[in-house]
XYZ file of C-alpha atoms in Angstrom:
360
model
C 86.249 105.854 109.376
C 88.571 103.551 107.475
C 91.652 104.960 106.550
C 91.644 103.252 102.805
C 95.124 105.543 101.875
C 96.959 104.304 105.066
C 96.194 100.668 104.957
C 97.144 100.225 101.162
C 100.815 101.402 102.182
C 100.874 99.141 105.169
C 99.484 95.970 103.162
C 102.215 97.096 100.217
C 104.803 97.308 102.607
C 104.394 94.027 104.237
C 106.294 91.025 103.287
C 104.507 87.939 102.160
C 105.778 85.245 99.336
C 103.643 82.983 98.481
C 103.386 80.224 101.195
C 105.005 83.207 103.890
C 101.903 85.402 104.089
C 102.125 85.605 108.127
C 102.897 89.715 108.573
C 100.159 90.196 105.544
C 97.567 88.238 107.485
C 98.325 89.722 111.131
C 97.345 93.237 109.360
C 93.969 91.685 107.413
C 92.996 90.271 110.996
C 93.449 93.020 112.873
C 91.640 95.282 109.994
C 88.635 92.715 109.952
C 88.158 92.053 113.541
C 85.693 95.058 114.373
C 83.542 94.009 110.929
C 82.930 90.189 111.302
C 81.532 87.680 114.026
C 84.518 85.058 113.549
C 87.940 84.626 112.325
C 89.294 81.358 111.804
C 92.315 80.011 109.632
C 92.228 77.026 107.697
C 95.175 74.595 107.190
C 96.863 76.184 104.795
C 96.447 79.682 106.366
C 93.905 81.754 104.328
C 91.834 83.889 106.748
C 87.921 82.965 106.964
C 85.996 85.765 108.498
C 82.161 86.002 108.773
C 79.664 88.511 109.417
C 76.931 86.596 110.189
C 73.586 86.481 108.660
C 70.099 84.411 108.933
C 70.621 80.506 110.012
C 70.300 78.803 106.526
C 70.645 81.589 104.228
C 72.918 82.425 101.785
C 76.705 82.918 101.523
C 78.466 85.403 99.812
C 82.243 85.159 99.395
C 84.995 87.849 99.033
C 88.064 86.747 98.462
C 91.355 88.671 98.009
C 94.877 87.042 98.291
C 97.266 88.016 100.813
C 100.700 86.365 99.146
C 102.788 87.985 96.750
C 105.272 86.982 94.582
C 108.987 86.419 95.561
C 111.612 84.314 95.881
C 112.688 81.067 97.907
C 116.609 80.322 99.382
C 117.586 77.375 97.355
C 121.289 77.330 98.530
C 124.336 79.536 99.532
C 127.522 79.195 97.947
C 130.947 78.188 99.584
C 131.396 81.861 98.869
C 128.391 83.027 100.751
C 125.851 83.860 97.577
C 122.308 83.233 97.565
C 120.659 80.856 94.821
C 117.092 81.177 94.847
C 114.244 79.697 93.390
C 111.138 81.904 92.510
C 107.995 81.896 94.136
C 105.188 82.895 91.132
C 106.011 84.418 87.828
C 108.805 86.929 87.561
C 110.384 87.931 84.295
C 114.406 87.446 85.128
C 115.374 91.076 83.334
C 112.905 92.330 86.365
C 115.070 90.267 88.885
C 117.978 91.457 88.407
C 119.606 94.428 90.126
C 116.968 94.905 92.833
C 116.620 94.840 96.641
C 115.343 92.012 98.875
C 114.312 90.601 102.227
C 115.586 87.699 103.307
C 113.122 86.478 105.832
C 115.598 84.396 108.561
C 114.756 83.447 111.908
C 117.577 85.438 113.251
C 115.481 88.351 111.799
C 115.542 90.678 108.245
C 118.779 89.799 106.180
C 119.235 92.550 103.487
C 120.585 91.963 99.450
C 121.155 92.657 96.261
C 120.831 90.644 92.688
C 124.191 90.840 91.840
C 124.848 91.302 87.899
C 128.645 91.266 85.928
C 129.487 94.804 85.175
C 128.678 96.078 81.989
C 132.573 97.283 81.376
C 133.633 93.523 81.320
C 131.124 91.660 79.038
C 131.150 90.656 75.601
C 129.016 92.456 72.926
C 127.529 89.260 72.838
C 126.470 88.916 76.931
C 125.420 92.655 76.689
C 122.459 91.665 73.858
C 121.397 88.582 76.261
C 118.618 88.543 79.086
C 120.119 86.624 81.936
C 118.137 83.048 82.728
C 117.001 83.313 86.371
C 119.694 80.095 87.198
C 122.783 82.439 87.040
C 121.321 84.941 88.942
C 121.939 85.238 93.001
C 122.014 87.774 95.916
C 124.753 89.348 97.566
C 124.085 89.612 101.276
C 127.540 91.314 101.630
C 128.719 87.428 103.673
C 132.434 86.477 103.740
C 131.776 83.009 103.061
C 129.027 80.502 103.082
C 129.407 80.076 107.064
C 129.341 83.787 107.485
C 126.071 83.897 105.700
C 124.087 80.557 107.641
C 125.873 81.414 110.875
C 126.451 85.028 111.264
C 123.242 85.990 109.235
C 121.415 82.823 110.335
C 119.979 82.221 106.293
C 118.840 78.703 105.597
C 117.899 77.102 102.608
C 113.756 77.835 102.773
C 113.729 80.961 103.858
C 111.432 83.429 102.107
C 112.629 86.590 100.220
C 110.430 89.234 99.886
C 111.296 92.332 97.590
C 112.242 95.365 99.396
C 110.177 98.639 98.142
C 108.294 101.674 100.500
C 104.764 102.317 98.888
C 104.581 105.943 98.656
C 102.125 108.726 96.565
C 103.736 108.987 93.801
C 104.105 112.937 93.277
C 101.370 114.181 95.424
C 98.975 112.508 92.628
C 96.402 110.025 93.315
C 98.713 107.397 91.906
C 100.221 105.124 94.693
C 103.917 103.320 93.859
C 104.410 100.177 95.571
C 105.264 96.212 95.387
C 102.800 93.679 95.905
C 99.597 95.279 94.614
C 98.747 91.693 93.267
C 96.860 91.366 95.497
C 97.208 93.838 98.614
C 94.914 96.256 96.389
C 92.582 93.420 96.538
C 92.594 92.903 100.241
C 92.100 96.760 100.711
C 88.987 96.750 98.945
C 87.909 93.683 100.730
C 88.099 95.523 104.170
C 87.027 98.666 102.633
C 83.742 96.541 101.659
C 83.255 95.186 105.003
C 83.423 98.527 106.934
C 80.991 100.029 104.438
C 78.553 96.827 105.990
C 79.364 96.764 109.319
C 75.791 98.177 110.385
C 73.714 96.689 107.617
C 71.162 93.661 108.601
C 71.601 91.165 105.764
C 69.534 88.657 104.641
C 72.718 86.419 104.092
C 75.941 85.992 105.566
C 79.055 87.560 104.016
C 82.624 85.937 104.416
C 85.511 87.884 103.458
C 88.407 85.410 102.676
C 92.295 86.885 102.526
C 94.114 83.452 100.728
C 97.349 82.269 100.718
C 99.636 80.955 98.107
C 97.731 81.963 94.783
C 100.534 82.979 93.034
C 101.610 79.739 92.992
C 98.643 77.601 92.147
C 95.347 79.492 93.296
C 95.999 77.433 96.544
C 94.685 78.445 99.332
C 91.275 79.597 97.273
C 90.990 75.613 96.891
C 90.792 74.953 100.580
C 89.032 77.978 101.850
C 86.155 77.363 98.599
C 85.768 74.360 100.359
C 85.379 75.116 103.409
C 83.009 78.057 102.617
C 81.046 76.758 100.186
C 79.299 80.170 98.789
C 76.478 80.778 96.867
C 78.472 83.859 95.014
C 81.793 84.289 94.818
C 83.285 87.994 94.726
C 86.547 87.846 93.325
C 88.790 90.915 94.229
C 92.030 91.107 92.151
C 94.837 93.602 90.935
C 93.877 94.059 87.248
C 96.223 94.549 84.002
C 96.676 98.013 83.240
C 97.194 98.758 78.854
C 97.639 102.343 79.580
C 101.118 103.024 79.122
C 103.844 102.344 76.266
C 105.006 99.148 75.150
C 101.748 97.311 75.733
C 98.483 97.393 72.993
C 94.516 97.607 73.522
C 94.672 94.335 72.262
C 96.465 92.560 75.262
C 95.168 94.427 77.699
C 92.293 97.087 78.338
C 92.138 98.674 81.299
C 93.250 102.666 82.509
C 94.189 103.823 86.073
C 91.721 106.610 87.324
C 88.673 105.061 84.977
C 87.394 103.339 87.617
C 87.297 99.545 88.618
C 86.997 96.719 86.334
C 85.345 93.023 85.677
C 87.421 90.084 83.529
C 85.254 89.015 80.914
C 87.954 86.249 79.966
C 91.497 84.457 81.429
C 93.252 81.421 81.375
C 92.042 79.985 84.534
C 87.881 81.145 83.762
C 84.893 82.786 82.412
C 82.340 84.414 84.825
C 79.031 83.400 85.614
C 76.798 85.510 82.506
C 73.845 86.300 85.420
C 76.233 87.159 87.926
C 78.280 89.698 85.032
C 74.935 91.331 84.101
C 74.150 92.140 87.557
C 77.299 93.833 88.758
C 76.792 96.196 85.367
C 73.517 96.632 86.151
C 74.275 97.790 89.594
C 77.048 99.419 88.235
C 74.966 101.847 86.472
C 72.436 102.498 88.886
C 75.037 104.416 91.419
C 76.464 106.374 88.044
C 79.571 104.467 88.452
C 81.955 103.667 85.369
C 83.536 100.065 85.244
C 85.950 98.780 82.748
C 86.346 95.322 80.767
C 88.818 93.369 80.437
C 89.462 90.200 78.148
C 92.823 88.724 78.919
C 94.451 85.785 77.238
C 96.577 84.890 80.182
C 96.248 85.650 83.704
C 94.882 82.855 86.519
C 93.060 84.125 89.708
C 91.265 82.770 92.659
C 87.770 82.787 90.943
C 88.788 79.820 89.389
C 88.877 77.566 92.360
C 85.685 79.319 93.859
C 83.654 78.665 90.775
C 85.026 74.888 90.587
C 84.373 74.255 94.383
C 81.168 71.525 95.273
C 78.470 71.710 92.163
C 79.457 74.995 91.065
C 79.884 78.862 92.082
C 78.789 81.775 90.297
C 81.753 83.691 90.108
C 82.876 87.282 88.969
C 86.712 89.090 89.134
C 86.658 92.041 90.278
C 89.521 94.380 89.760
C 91.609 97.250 90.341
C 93.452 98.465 87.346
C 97.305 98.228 87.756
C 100.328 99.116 86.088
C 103.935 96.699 85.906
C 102.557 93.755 87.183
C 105.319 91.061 89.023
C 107.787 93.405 89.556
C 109.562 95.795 92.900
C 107.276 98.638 91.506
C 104.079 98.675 90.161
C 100.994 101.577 90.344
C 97.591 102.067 90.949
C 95.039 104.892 91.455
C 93.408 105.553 94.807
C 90.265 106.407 93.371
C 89.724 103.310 91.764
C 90.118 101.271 94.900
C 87.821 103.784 96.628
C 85.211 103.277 93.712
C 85.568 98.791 93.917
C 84.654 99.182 97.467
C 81.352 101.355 96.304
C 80.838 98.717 93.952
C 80.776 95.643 95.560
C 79.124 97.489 98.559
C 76.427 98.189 96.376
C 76.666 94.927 94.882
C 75.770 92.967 98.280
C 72.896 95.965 99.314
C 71.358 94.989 96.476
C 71.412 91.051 96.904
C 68.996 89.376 98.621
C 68.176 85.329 98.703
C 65.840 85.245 95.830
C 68.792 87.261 93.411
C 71.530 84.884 94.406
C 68.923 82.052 93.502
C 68.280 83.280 90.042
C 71.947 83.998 89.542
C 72.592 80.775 90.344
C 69.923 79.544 87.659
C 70.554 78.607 83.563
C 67.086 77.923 82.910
């Protein structure tokens, strides 16, 4: 039996910026291989795995993204400090101070956001937030040839954030980076375990992306190459359970169970396809969540865009702190997405995915 707790620390704990996703994907192979028929990579690098089903029939598509965000060598100094550029959206107050990867070819180079003491700055720089373009890491070089020759760092290399996933306080709360979108990824696996022995009258691909945090990239090109019936979506959600952030902005609570996006920025899901998932929602007593979110982009977006048109649905796993070195979710809730979109594709069959795909 899958080992859901395990694998969510190992896919947290792996390094992957956006466009770097390598260790990520080696882990989603090897997790998929036993579940699926094929495995292929496209040319960007998202994973394509099928489990196959009737010639001609239907394709159902789970996708999950395997990059996370981070940060990009831009330069070193003559003093040996790393400028960087970042990869996706961090906030620069939750730069600053923290831990990274460098990800060299002469191996892991370890650093530090360096930030002027506190006991030296004007009342004025204490009251400022720092723009990401002063910022860089100190990798602890004498100079910049210590750092490209001794340490072997090159302008290019990936920086991944350095955090362990743990349990947070024997709780069912699990503290880790990069749960946009390894919580995702776990679900998708979780899924296709839960269907490795079921005959279905379709054929379900699970797609692990690449590079969605910077454009919803690699859900362009493996869309494409796909081309599914239904789209699955399976995304890190936006927790509003905690202080500092309102109902209004955000509506979903870790430990109330998974959740679907009603509304973001990049689209709005398919009305049949929403319907159904709350229908089957209901039938196995399970609660889901909604949430309507004025920002927020995801790889839906290129699914439901892809040929004539995908219906499309996100769904999510509630999470807390979003873009930064630690964020937190609830293992029940990623245990109860993988009942639900089990349930989901047991209940599918090619006549449902036709009249989901209908607005008559």
């Amino acid at each position: 039996m899958l080992d859901i707790e395990s694998l969510l620390l190992k896919l947290s704990n792996a390094r992957g910026p956006s466009g770097f996703e390598s260790e990520v994907r080696q882990i989603v192979r090897k997790a998929l291989v036993p579940y699926v028929d094929s495995i292929e990579t496209d040319g960007v690098g998202s994973l394509i795995s099928l489990k196959n089903g009737p010639s001609n029939s239907p394709k159902i598509m789970l996708s999950a993204h395997m990059d996370e965000v981070g940060l990009l060598v831009r330069y070193v100094t003559s003093d040996g400090f790393i400028k960087f550029q970042n990869l996706g959206g961090w906030l620069d107050q939750a730069v600053i101070g923290q831990r990274w990867e460098i990800m060299t070819s002469k191996g892991i180079v370890l650093g530090v956001t360096g930030i002027k003491t506190p006991h030296v700055m004007s009342a004025d720089e204490r009251g400022k937030i720092f723009k990401g373009e002063s910022l860089f890491i100190d990798v602890g070089a004498k100079d910049k040839s210590d750092a490209e020759d001794r340490l072997g760092i090159k302008p290019g290399d990936p920086i991944a954030p350095f955090v362990k996933a743990e349990k947070l306080n024997e709780s069912d709360f699990i503290l880790g980076k990069a749960w946009d979108d390894r919580a995702g990824l776990a679900v998708m696996i979780g899924v296709m375990d839960s269907i490795k022995d079921k005959d279905l009258p379709f054929s379900v691909y699970a797609v692990a992306t690449v590079q969605e945090e910077i454009g919803l990239r690699g859900a362009h090109t493996s869309s494409y190459a796909v081309h599914p019936d239904i789209g699955l979506n399976l995304e890190s959600g936006v927790a509003g359970d905690y202080p500092s952030i309102s109902q209004y902005e955000a509506q979903e609570k870790l430990g109330a169970g998974p959740a679907i996006f009603l509304h973001d920025s990049s689209m709005l899901p398919n009305l049949n396809l929403r319907d159904f998932v709350i229908e089957t929602a209901n039938e196995i007593d399970l609660p889901l969540q909604f949430n309507v979110l004025s920002g927020y982009g995801q790889d839906g977006a290129e699914m439901q865009k892809a040929f004539q048109g995908t219906p499309v649905i996100n769904i999510t796993v509630p999470t807390r702190y979003l873009h930064s070195h630690n964020s937190l979710i609830n293992l029940k809730d990623v245990e109860s997405a993988i009942k639900l979109v089990e349930a989901c594709i047991l209940k599918l069959d090619p006549s449902i995915v036709e009249g989901l795909k209908s607005f008559d």
